[in-house]
Short mmCIF file of the C-alpha atoms (twelve columns), coordinates in Angstrom:
data_MODEL
# 
_entry.id   MODEL 
# 
loop_
_atom_site.group_PDB 
_atom_site.id 
_atom_site.type_symbol 
_atom_site.label_atom_id 
_atom_site.label_alt_id 
_atom_site.label_comp_id 
_atom_site.label_asym_id 
_atom_site.label_seq_id 
_atom_site.Cartn_x 
_atom_site.Cartn_y 
_atom_site.Cartn_z 
_atom_site.pdbx_PDB_model_num 
ATOM 1   C CA . MET A 1   -43.049 -0.307 14.355  1 
ATOM 2   C CA . ARG A 2   -39.516 0.909  15.107  1 
ATOM 3   C CA . PRO A 3   -38.873 1.402  18.830  1 
ATOM 4   C CA . SER A 4   -38.794 4.975  20.007  1 
ATOM 5   C CA . SER A 5   -35.582 6.641  21.121  1 
ATOM 6   C CA . LYS A 6   -37.077 6.728  24.640  1 
ATOM 7   C CA . THR A 7   -36.856 2.945  25.045  1 
ATOM 8   C CA . ARG A 8   -33.421 2.266  23.543  1 
ATOM 9   C CA . LYS A 9   -30.806 3.621  21.197  1 
ATOM 10  C CA . TYR A 10  -31.255 3.428  17.468  1 
ATOM 11  C CA . LYS A 11  -28.679 1.178  15.860  1 
ATOM 12  C CA . ILE A 12  -27.365 2.951  12.764  1 
ATOM 13  C CA . GLY A 13  -24.994 1.214  10.381  1 
ATOM 14  C CA . TYR A 14  -22.389 3.030  8.327   1 
ATOM 15  C CA . GLY A 15  -20.823 1.329  5.319   1 
ATOM 16  C CA . ALA A 16  -17.654 3.396  4.866   1 
ATOM 17  C CA . GLN A 17  -16.129 3.764  1.413   1 
ATOM 18  C CA . GLY A 18  -12.613 3.091  2.684   1 
ATOM 19  C CA . THR A 19  -9.941  4.478  4.974   1 
ATOM 20  C CA . ASN A 20  -6.951  4.834  2.621   1 
ATOM 21  C CA . TYR A 21  -8.148  8.307  1.642   1 
ATOM 22  C CA . GLN A 22  -8.455  10.942 4.370   1 
ATOM 23  C CA . PHE A 23  -11.823 12.205 3.113   1 
ATOM 24  C CA . GLY A 24  -13.349 8.844  4.025   1 
ATOM 25  C CA . GLN A 25  -11.642 8.765  7.413   1 
ATOM 26  C CA . GLN A 26  -12.923 12.250 8.208   1 
ATOM 27  C CA . VAL A 27  -16.499 11.127 7.523   1 
ATOM 28  C CA . ILE A 28  -16.034 8.194  9.914   1 
ATOM 29  C CA . ASP A 29  -14.521 10.434 12.589  1 
ATOM 30  C CA . SER A 30  -17.313 12.997 12.313  1 
ATOM 31  C CA . LEU A 31  -19.989 10.308 12.571  1 
ATOM 32  C CA . LYS A 32  -18.371 8.782  15.647  1 
ATOM 33  C CA . GLN A 33  -18.019 12.170 17.314  1 
ATOM 34  C CA . GLU A 34  -21.662 13.035 16.683  1 
ATOM 35  C CA . ALA A 35  -22.864 9.591  17.800  1 
ATOM 36  C CA . ASP A 36  -20.896 9.993  21.048  1 
ATOM 37  C CA . ARG A 37  -22.526 13.391 21.588  1 
ATOM 38  C CA . LEU A 38  -26.030 12.051 21.060  1 
ATOM 39  C CA . GLU A 39  -27.795 9.790  23.529  1 
ATOM 40  C CA . THR A 40  -29.952 8.080  20.940  1 
ATOM 41  C CA . VAL A 41  -27.487 6.465  18.529  1 
ATOM 42  C CA . GLU A 42  -25.446 3.280  18.569  1 
ATOM 43  C CA . LEU A 43  -23.154 3.428  15.532  1 
ATOM 44  C CA . LEU A 44  -21.933 0.294  13.767  1 
ATOM 45  C CA . VAL A 45  -19.159 1.053  11.244  1 
ATOM 46  C CA . LEU A 46  -18.025 -1.430 8.598   1 
ATOM 47  C CA . CYS A 47  -15.473 -0.615 5.888   1 
ATOM 48  C CA . ASN A 48  -16.395 -1.382 2.266   1 
ATOM 49  C CA . ARG A 49  -12.699 -1.164 1.326   1 
ATOM 50  C CA . TYR A 50  -13.588 0.376  -2.053  1 
ATOM 51  C CA . ASN A 51  -14.700 -3.125 -3.060  1 
ATOM 52  C CA . PRO A 52  -18.237 -4.004 -4.257  1 
ATOM 53  C CA . LYS A 53  -18.144 -7.564 -2.945  1 
ATOM 54  C CA . VAL A 54  -17.081 -6.376 0.501   1 
ATOM 55  C CA . ALA A 55  -19.890 -3.795 0.400   1 
ATOM 56  C CA . GLU A 56  -22.393 -6.555 -0.360  1 
ATOM 57  C CA . LYS A 57  -21.178 -8.667 2.569   1 
ATOM 58  C CA . ASN A 58  -21.335 -5.661 4.853   1 
ATOM 59  C CA . ALA A 59  -24.913 -4.972 3.774   1 
ATOM 60  C CA . ASP A 60  -25.819 -8.535 4.719   1 
ATOM 61  C CA . LEU A 61  -24.243 -8.002 8.127   1 
ATOM 62  C CA . PHE A 62  -26.144 -4.744 8.684   1 
ATOM 63  C CA . VAL A 63  -29.361 -6.620 7.943   1 
ATOM 64  C CA . LYS A 64  -28.335 -9.480 10.238  1 
ATOM 65  C CA . GLU A 65  -27.577 -6.983 12.996  1 
ATOM 66  C CA . ARG A 66  -31.084 -5.557 12.526  1 
ATOM 67  C CA . CYS A 67  -29.938 -1.981 12.109  1 
ATOM 68  C CA . ASP A 68  -32.704 0.584  12.321  1 
ATOM 69  C CA . LEU A 69  -31.165 2.593  9.464   1 
ATOM 70  C CA . VAL A 70  -28.060 2.332  7.293   1 
ATOM 71  C CA . ILE A 71  -25.860 5.033  5.785   1 
ATOM 72  C CA . GLU A 72  -24.138 3.570  2.730   1 
ATOM 73  C CA . PHE A 73  -20.999 4.971  1.064   1 
ATOM 74  C CA . GLN A 74  -20.142 2.498  -1.658  1 
ATOM 75  C CA . THR A 75  -18.774 3.477  -5.026  1 
ATOM 76  C CA . ASP A 76  -19.718 0.792  -7.539  1 
ATOM 77  C CA . GLU A 77  -22.850 1.639  -9.546  1 
ATOM 78  C CA . ASN A 78  -23.378 -2.009 -10.529 1 
ATOM 79  C CA . MET A 79  -23.778 -2.933 -6.868  1 
ATOM 80  C CA . VAL A 80  -26.303 -0.155 -6.178  1 
ATOM 81  C CA . PRO A 81  -29.534 -2.063 -7.016  1 
ATOM 82  C CA . ILE A 82  -28.333 -5.199 -5.222  1 
ATOM 83  C CA . ILE A 83  -27.555 -3.392 -1.992  1 
ATOM 84  C CA . SER A 84  -30.692 -1.256 -2.181  1 
ATOM 85  C CA . ALA A 85  -32.833 -4.371 -2.568  1 
ATOM 86  C CA . LYS A 86  -31.319 -5.929 0.560   1 
ATOM 87  C CA . TYR A 87  -32.320 -2.973 2.715   1 
ATOM 88  C CA . HIS A 88  -35.698 -2.615 1.030   1 
ATOM 89  C CA . ASN A 89  -36.540 -6.260 1.675   1 
ATOM 90  C CA . ALA A 90  -35.467 -5.909 5.299   1 
ATOM 91  C CA . LYS A 91  -37.512 -2.702 5.642   1 
ATOM 92  C CA . ILE A 92  -34.415 -0.758 6.700   1 
ATOM 93  C CA . PRO A 93  -34.340 2.946  5.673   1 
ATOM 94  C CA . LEU A 94  -31.262 3.896  3.674   1 
ATOM 95  C CA . ILE A 95  -29.223 7.086  3.315   1 
ATOM 96  C CA . ALA A 96  -26.925 7.006  0.291   1 
ATOM 97  C CA . LEU A 97  -23.760 9.014  0.787   1 
ATOM 98  C CA . GLU A 98  -22.364 10.598 -2.413  1 
ATOM 99  C CA . ILE A 99  -23.571 7.764  -4.708  1 
ATOM 100 C CA . PRO A 100 -27.381 7.651  -5.211  1 
ATOM 101 C CA . HIS A 101 -29.186 4.367  -4.474  1 
ATOM 102 C CA . PRO A 102 -32.811 3.555  -5.437  1 
ATOM 103 C CA . GLY A 103 -35.244 4.274  -2.625  1 
ATOM 104 C CA . ALA A 104 -32.589 6.008  -0.528  1 
ATOM 105 C CA . THR A 105 -32.330 9.568  0.707   1 
ATOM 106 C CA . TYR A 106 -29.282 11.154 -0.900  1 
ATOM 107 C CA . PHE A 107 -26.717 13.071 1.165   1 
ATOM 108 C CA . GLY A 108 -23.597 14.608 -0.319  1 
ATOM 109 C CA . ALA A 109 -22.169 16.718 -3.075  1 
ATOM 110 C CA . ASN A 110 -24.053 18.957 -5.434  1 
ATOM 111 C CA . ASN A 111 -21.821 17.509 -8.130  1 
ATOM 112 C CA . TYR A 112 -22.533 19.822 -11.035 1 
ATOM 113 C CA . GLU A 113 -22.253 22.952 -8.876  1 
ATOM 114 C CA . ALA A 114 -18.990 21.722 -7.339  1 
ATOM 115 C CA . GLY A 115 -17.660 21.085 -10.827 1 
ATOM 116 C CA . LEU A 116 -18.639 24.553 -12.011 1 
ATOM 117 C CA . ILE A 117 -16.767 26.146 -9.109  1 
ATOM 118 C CA . GLY A 118 -13.592 24.244 -9.947  1 
ATOM 119 C CA . GLY A 119 -13.885 24.725 -13.698 1 
ATOM 120 C CA . ARG A 120 -14.309 28.480 -13.439 1 
ATOM 121 C CA . GLU A 121 -11.136 28.696 -11.383 1 
ATOM 122 C CA . LEU A 122 -9.230  26.626 -13.941 1 
ATOM 123 C CA . GLY A 123 -10.457 29.030 -16.599 1 
ATOM 124 C CA . ARG A 124 -9.453  32.092 -14.587 1 
ATOM 125 C CA . TRP A 125 -6.025  30.637 -13.854 1 
ATOM 126 C CA . SER A 126 -5.443  29.864 -17.524 1 
ATOM 127 C CA . LYS A 127 -6.549  33.345 -18.508 1 
ATOM 128 C CA . GLN A 128 -4.121  34.928 -16.046 1 
ATOM 129 C CA . HIS A 129 -1.092  32.676 -16.551 1 
ATOM 130 C CA . TRP A 130 -1.417  31.371 -20.118 1 
ATOM 131 C CA . SER A 131 -3.488  34.158 -21.701 1 
ATOM 132 C CA . GLY A 132 -6.188  31.529 -22.203 1 
ATOM 133 C CA . GLN A 133 -4.013  29.456 -24.538 1 
ATOM 134 C CA . VAL A 134 -4.694  25.780 -23.737 1 
ATOM 135 C CA . ASP A 135 -3.738  22.722 -25.808 1 
ATOM 136 C CA . GLU A 136 -5.876  20.164 -24.017 1 
ATOM 137 C CA . ILE A 137 -8.405  19.639 -21.240 1 
ATOM 138 C CA . VAL A 138 -8.001  16.355 -19.334 1 
ATOM 139 C CA . LEU A 139 -10.739 15.067 -17.031 1 
ATOM 140 C CA . LEU A 140 -9.944  12.246 -14.608 1 
ATOM 141 C CA . GLU A 141 -13.157 10.312 -14.087 1 
ATOM 142 C CA . LEU A 142 -14.510 7.465  -11.957 1 
ATOM 143 C CA . PRO A 143 -16.719 5.534  -14.387 1 
ATOM 144 C CA . ARG A 144 -17.794 2.759  -12.016 1 
ATOM 145 C CA . ALA A 145 -19.478 5.325  -9.755  1 
ATOM 146 C CA . GLY A 146 -21.971 6.212  -12.511 1 
ATOM 147 C CA . MET A 147 -23.353 9.375  -14.046 1 
ATOM 148 C CA . VAL A 148 -24.158 11.444 -10.961 1 
ATOM 149 C CA . PRO A 149 -20.551 11.881 -9.735  1 
ATOM 150 C CA . ARG A 150 -19.504 12.405 -13.365 1 
ATOM 151 C CA . ALA A 151 -21.568 15.605 -13.242 1 
ATOM 152 C CA . ARG A 152 -18.600 17.100 -11.389 1 
ATOM 153 C CA . LEU A 153 -16.542 16.760 -14.550 1 
ATOM 154 C CA . THR A 154 -19.387 18.036 -16.729 1 
ATOM 155 C CA . GLY A 155 -19.583 21.078 -14.474 1 
ATOM 156 C CA . MET A 156 -15.829 21.560 -14.661 1 
ATOM 157 C CA . LEU A 157 -15.855 21.557 -18.442 1 
ATOM 158 C CA . VAL A 158 -18.773 23.994 -18.552 1 
ATOM 159 C CA . GLY A 159 -17.041 26.234 -16.002 1 
ATOM 160 C CA . ILE A 160 -13.799 26.351 -18.005 1 
ATOM 161 C CA . ARG A 161 -15.640 27.255 -21.203 1 
ATOM 162 C CA . GLU A 162 -17.814 29.788 -19.400 1 
ATOM 163 C CA . VAL A 163 -14.675 31.763 -18.535 1 
ATOM 164 C CA . LEU A 164 -12.903 30.974 -21.817 1 
ATOM 165 C CA . PRO A 165 -15.439 30.495 -24.655 1 
ATOM 166 C CA . SER A 166 -12.476 30.176 -27.014 1 
ATOM 167 C CA . LEU A 167 -11.888 26.679 -25.592 1 
ATOM 168 C CA . GLU A 168 -15.130 25.292 -27.069 1 
ATOM 169 C CA . GLU A 169 -13.026 23.525 -29.696 1 
ATOM 170 C CA . CYS A 170 -10.179 22.577 -27.368 1 
ATOM 171 C CA . PRO A 171 -9.579  18.779 -27.302 1 
ATOM 172 C CA . VAL A 172 -11.043 17.056 -24.233 1 
ATOM 173 C CA . THR A 173 -9.655  13.742 -22.992 1 
ATOM 174 C CA . TYR A 174 -11.401 11.576 -20.392 1 
ATOM 175 C CA . LEU A 175 -9.191  9.157  -18.457 1 
ATOM 176 C CA . ASP A 176 -10.237 6.574  -15.867 1 
ATOM 177 C CA . GLY A 177 -8.311  7.392  -12.707 1 
ATOM 178 C CA . ASP A 178 -10.761 5.363  -10.561 1 
ATOM 179 C CA . GLY A 179 -10.641 8.122  -7.944  1 
ATOM 180 C CA . GLN A 180 -7.325  6.737  -6.691  1 
ATOM 181 C CA . PHE A 181 -3.797  8.134  -6.522  1 
ATOM 182 C CA . GLU A 182 -1.835  5.294  -8.110  1 
ATOM 183 C CA . THR A 183 -4.290  4.615  -10.919 1 
ATOM 184 C CA . SER A 184 -4.446  8.311  -11.794 1 
ATOM 185 C CA . TRP A 185 -0.669  8.622  -11.681 1 
ATOM 186 C CA . LYS A 186 -0.331  5.699  -14.105 1 
ATOM 187 C CA . VAL A 187 -2.921  6.880  -16.622 1 
ATOM 188 C CA . ILE A 188 -1.578  10.435 -16.683 1 
ATOM 189 C CA . ARG A 189 1.972   9.118  -16.971 1 
ATOM 190 C CA . ARG A 190 0.934   7.055  -19.990 1 
ATOM 191 C CA . HIS A 191 -1.107  9.842  -21.523 1 
ATOM 192 C CA . ARG A 192 1.627   12.412 -21.039 1 
ATOM 193 C CA . ARG A 193 4.008   10.243 -23.065 1 
ATOM 194 C CA . GLN A 194 1.513   10.064 -25.911 1 
ATOM 195 C CA . THR A 195 0.511   13.711 -26.162 1 
ATOM 196 C CA . ALA A 196 2.259   16.722 -27.611 1 
ATOM 197 C CA . SER A 197 0.254   19.036 -25.351 1 
ATOM 198 C CA . LYS A 198 2.316   21.711 -23.605 1 
ATOM 199 C CA . ARG A 199 -0.535  23.383 -21.715 1 
ATOM 200 C CA . ALA A 200 -3.084  21.062 -20.132 1 
ATOM 201 C CA . LEU A 201 -5.912  21.924 -17.765 1 
ATOM 202 C CA . ILE A 202 -6.678  18.882 -15.610 1 
ATOM 203 C CA . GLY A 203 -9.872  18.418 -13.633 1 
ATOM 204 C CA . ALA A 204 -10.134 15.415 -11.304 1 
ATOM 205 C CA . ILE A 205 -13.049 13.656 -9.631  1 
ATOM 206 C CA . ASN A 206 -11.303 14.021 -6.245  1 
ATOM 207 C CA . ASP A 207 -8.056  15.189 -4.666  1 
ATOM 208 C CA . CYS A 208 -6.546  11.710 -4.585  1 
ATOM 209 C CA . SER A 209 -6.851  11.497 -8.360  1 
ATOM 210 C CA . ALA A 210 -5.632  15.074 -8.819  1 
ATOM 211 C CA . LEU A 211 -2.511  14.435 -6.762  1 
ATOM 212 C CA . GLY A 212 -1.723  11.309 -8.760  1 
ATOM 213 C CA . ALA A 213 -1.835  13.426 -11.928 1 
ATOM 214 C CA . LEU A 214 0.390   16.073 -10.374 1 
ATOM 215 C CA . ARG A 215 3.039   13.528 -9.378  1 
ATOM 216 C CA . ALA A 216 3.122   12.158 -12.929 1 
ATOM 217 C CA . TYR A 217 3.978   15.617 -14.256 1 
ATOM 218 C CA . GLU A 218 6.462   16.276 -11.461 1 
ATOM 219 C CA . GLU A 219 8.405   13.076 -12.024 1 
ATOM 220 C CA . ALA A 220 8.737   13.967 -15.702 1 
ATOM 221 C CA . GLY A 221 10.024  17.454 -14.867 1 
ATOM 222 C CA . ARG A 222 7.122   18.955 -16.858 1 
ATOM 223 C CA . VAL A 223 4.944   20.328 -14.100 1 
ATOM 224 C CA . GLU A 224 4.880   23.770 -15.757 1 
ATOM 225 C CA . GLU A 225 2.789   22.193 -18.538 1 
ATOM 226 C CA . CYS A 226 -0.272  21.597 -16.352 1 
ATOM 227 C CA . ALA A 227 -2.728  23.214 -13.978 1 
ATOM 228 C CA . ILE A 228 -4.782  20.839 -11.830 1 
ATOM 229 C CA . MET A 229 -8.068  21.232 -9.941  1 
ATOM 230 C CA . GLY A 230 -9.213  18.781 -7.276  1 
ATOM 231 C CA . GLN A 231 -12.489 18.047 -5.523  1 
ATOM 232 C CA . ASN A 232 -13.151 17.433 -1.791  1 
ATOM 233 C CA . ALA A 233 -10.402 19.685 -0.325  1 
ATOM 234 C CA . SER A 234 -9.213  16.694 1.674   1 
ATOM 235 C CA . PRO A 235 -6.256  17.027 4.081   1 
ATOM 236 C CA . GLU A 236 -3.944  15.687 1.356   1 
ATOM 237 C CA . GLY A 237 -5.214  18.321 -1.040  1 
ATOM 238 C CA . ARG A 238 -4.942  21.126 1.492   1 
ATOM 239 C CA . ASP A 239 -1.341  20.163 2.227   1 
ATOM 240 C CA . GLU A 240 -0.587  20.371 -1.494  1 
ATOM 241 C CA . LEU A 241 -2.166  23.809 -1.791  1 
ATOM 242 C CA . ARG A 242 0.396   25.040 0.702   1 
ATOM 243 C CA . ARG A 243 3.288   23.842 -1.486  1 
ATOM 244 C CA . ALA A 244 2.679   26.456 -4.211  1 
ATOM 245 C CA . SER A 245 2.590   23.726 -6.883  1 
ATOM 246 C CA . ARG A 246 0.448   23.431 -10.020 1 
ATOM 247 C CA . PHE A 247 -2.335  22.039 -7.844  1 
ATOM 248 C CA . ILE A 248 -4.152  25.352 -8.061  1 
ATOM 249 C CA . GLY A 249 -7.298  24.620 -6.079  1 
ATOM 250 C CA . SER A 250 -9.829  22.173 -4.699  1 
ATOM 251 C CA . VAL A 251 -13.546 22.449 -4.066  1 
ATOM 252 C CA . ALA A 252 -14.329 21.861 -0.387  1 
ATOM 253 C CA . TYR A 253 -17.045 19.447 0.789   1 
ATOM 254 C CA . PHE A 254 -16.281 19.701 4.532   1 
ATOM 255 C CA . PRO A 255 -16.532 15.989 5.469   1 
ATOM 256 C CA . GLU A 256 -15.655 16.848 9.069   1 
ATOM 257 C CA . LYS A 257 -19.217 18.247 9.278   1 
ATOM 258 C CA . TYR A 258 -20.961 15.256 7.672   1 
ATOM 259 C CA . GLY A 259 -21.622 13.436 10.936  1 
ATOM 260 C CA . LYS A 260 -23.942 16.080 12.344  1 
ATOM 261 C CA . GLY A 261 -25.931 16.400 9.125   1 
ATOM 262 C CA . LEU A 262 -26.157 12.667 8.501   1 
ATOM 263 C CA . LEU A 263 -27.306 11.719 11.975  1 
ATOM 264 C CA . LYS A 264 -29.827 14.548 12.114  1 
ATOM 265 C CA . LEU A 265 -31.266 13.292 8.825   1 
ATOM 266 C CA . ALA A 266 -31.214 9.706  10.099  1 
ATOM 267 C CA . LEU A 267 -33.079 10.567 13.298  1 
ATOM 268 C CA . ASP A 268 -35.618 12.644 11.377  1 
ATOM 269 C CA . ILE A 269 -36.308 9.654  9.113   1 
ATOM 270 C CA . LEU A 270 -36.618 7.298  12.087  1 
ATOM 271 C CA . SER A 271 -38.969 9.765  13.788  1 
ATOM 272 C CA . PHE A 272 -41.161 9.835  10.669  1 
ATOM 273 C CA . LYS A 273 -40.556 13.532 10.133  1 
ATOM 274 C CA . ALA A 274 -40.876 14.994 6.659   1 
ATOM 275 C CA . THR A 275 -37.449 14.858 5.005   1 
ATOM 276 C CA . PRO A 276 -36.162 15.927 1.572   1 
ATOM 277 C CA . SER A 277 -35.225 13.341 -1.036  1 
ATOM 278 C CA . ALA A 278 -31.740 14.870 -1.251  1 
ATOM 279 C CA . VAL A 279 -29.563 16.895 1.100   1 
ATOM 280 C CA . PHE A 280 -26.692 18.732 -0.579  1 
ATOM 281 C CA . VAL A 281 -23.626 19.914 1.293   1 
ATOM 282 C CA . ALA A 282 -22.245 23.432 0.840   1 
ATOM 283 C CA . HIS A 283 -19.186 23.907 -1.366  1 
ATOM 284 C CA . GLN A 284 -16.388 26.450 -1.349  1 
ATOM 285 C CA . LEU A 285 -13.310 26.928 -3.503  1 
ATOM 286 C CA . LEU A 286 -10.001 26.523 -1.686  1 
ATOM 287 C CA . THR A 287 -6.823  27.977 -3.167  1 
ATOM 288 C CA . PRO A 288 -3.320  28.658 -1.834  1 
ATOM 289 C CA . LYS A 289 -4.587  32.130 -0.891  1 
ATOM 290 C CA . ASN A 290 -7.446  31.094 1.398   1 
ATOM 291 C CA . VAL A 291 -6.666  27.551 2.582   1 
ATOM 292 C CA . ASP A 292 -5.195  28.754 5.889   1 
ATOM 293 C CA . GLN A 293 -8.208  30.997 6.482   1 
ATOM 294 C CA . ILE A 294 -10.716 28.185 5.936   1 
ATOM 295 C CA . TYR A 295 -8.635  25.521 7.715   1 
ATOM 296 C CA . PRO A 296 -6.454  27.436 10.208  1 
ATOM 297 C CA . ASN A 297 -5.990  24.414 12.477  1 
ATOM 298 C CA . ASP A 298 -4.428  22.094 9.890   1 
ATOM 299 C CA . ARG A 299 -0.885  22.948 10.915  1 
ATOM 300 C CA . LEU A 300 -1.686  22.113 14.536  1 
ATOM 301 C CA . THR A 301 -2.754  18.571 13.641  1 
ATOM 302 C CA . THR A 302 0.269   17.860 11.425  1 
ATOM 303 C CA . ARG A 303 2.950   18.762 13.954  1 
# 
């Protein structure tokens, strides 16, 4: 039986996705802050570096360290059953952050709903600025993460067409941006050279990917030919919203609040309380009009 919190702290491992993207760093920071506040948690953080092999090694270390529970944020779907099996065999409860894992409690985005929110705004923007005339819809995906995160893009497409039913026959192009700035910049750069599209709605799996797409259009001097929607409302994305560019919005996930929710769920699991199989975070659309209302302290931290 797991020791009670009265005899010692619970050791909770966190396999972080990576730190090169501020969304991931904010999750780490929020977990550390909440662990410091609590008297019952010892937090062990290892970085998966967006690499499946590193994630596997980290899982082995969490098992070796005899963690009482692990929170795993690793992106590669092919590694999911391998990592899940390690924790299952070691009888370590698992919380899967953003990417579902077999036998784990899911915590993170309501992907389809988040996509709908972003897609509807793309549709509204197109209706207002282009009279609904669109040549192409481009969706920047992250195939190695699997079908659940892809539901964001499904939701975006449905949301666009919900506002503009006339776009049912509009060409849709899926490009693998791998959720990363440079990869997305390169694929959009290549695609832009091959397409005759003059009005493209672009939906991205996250802000990092969205910003890569935006830079590709900016460097070509053709930014007026696109409108781009992000996901996560990360600090990078919020900064861009303040530039009045063609990055028209991002759907917020509020990673700075993840720590409290994750550790509450973890302690409930370790206390054998009834817990849901999935915990979804709340989402909200951020645009240039409301970003300073939702995140009024951003400017204080960037000075």
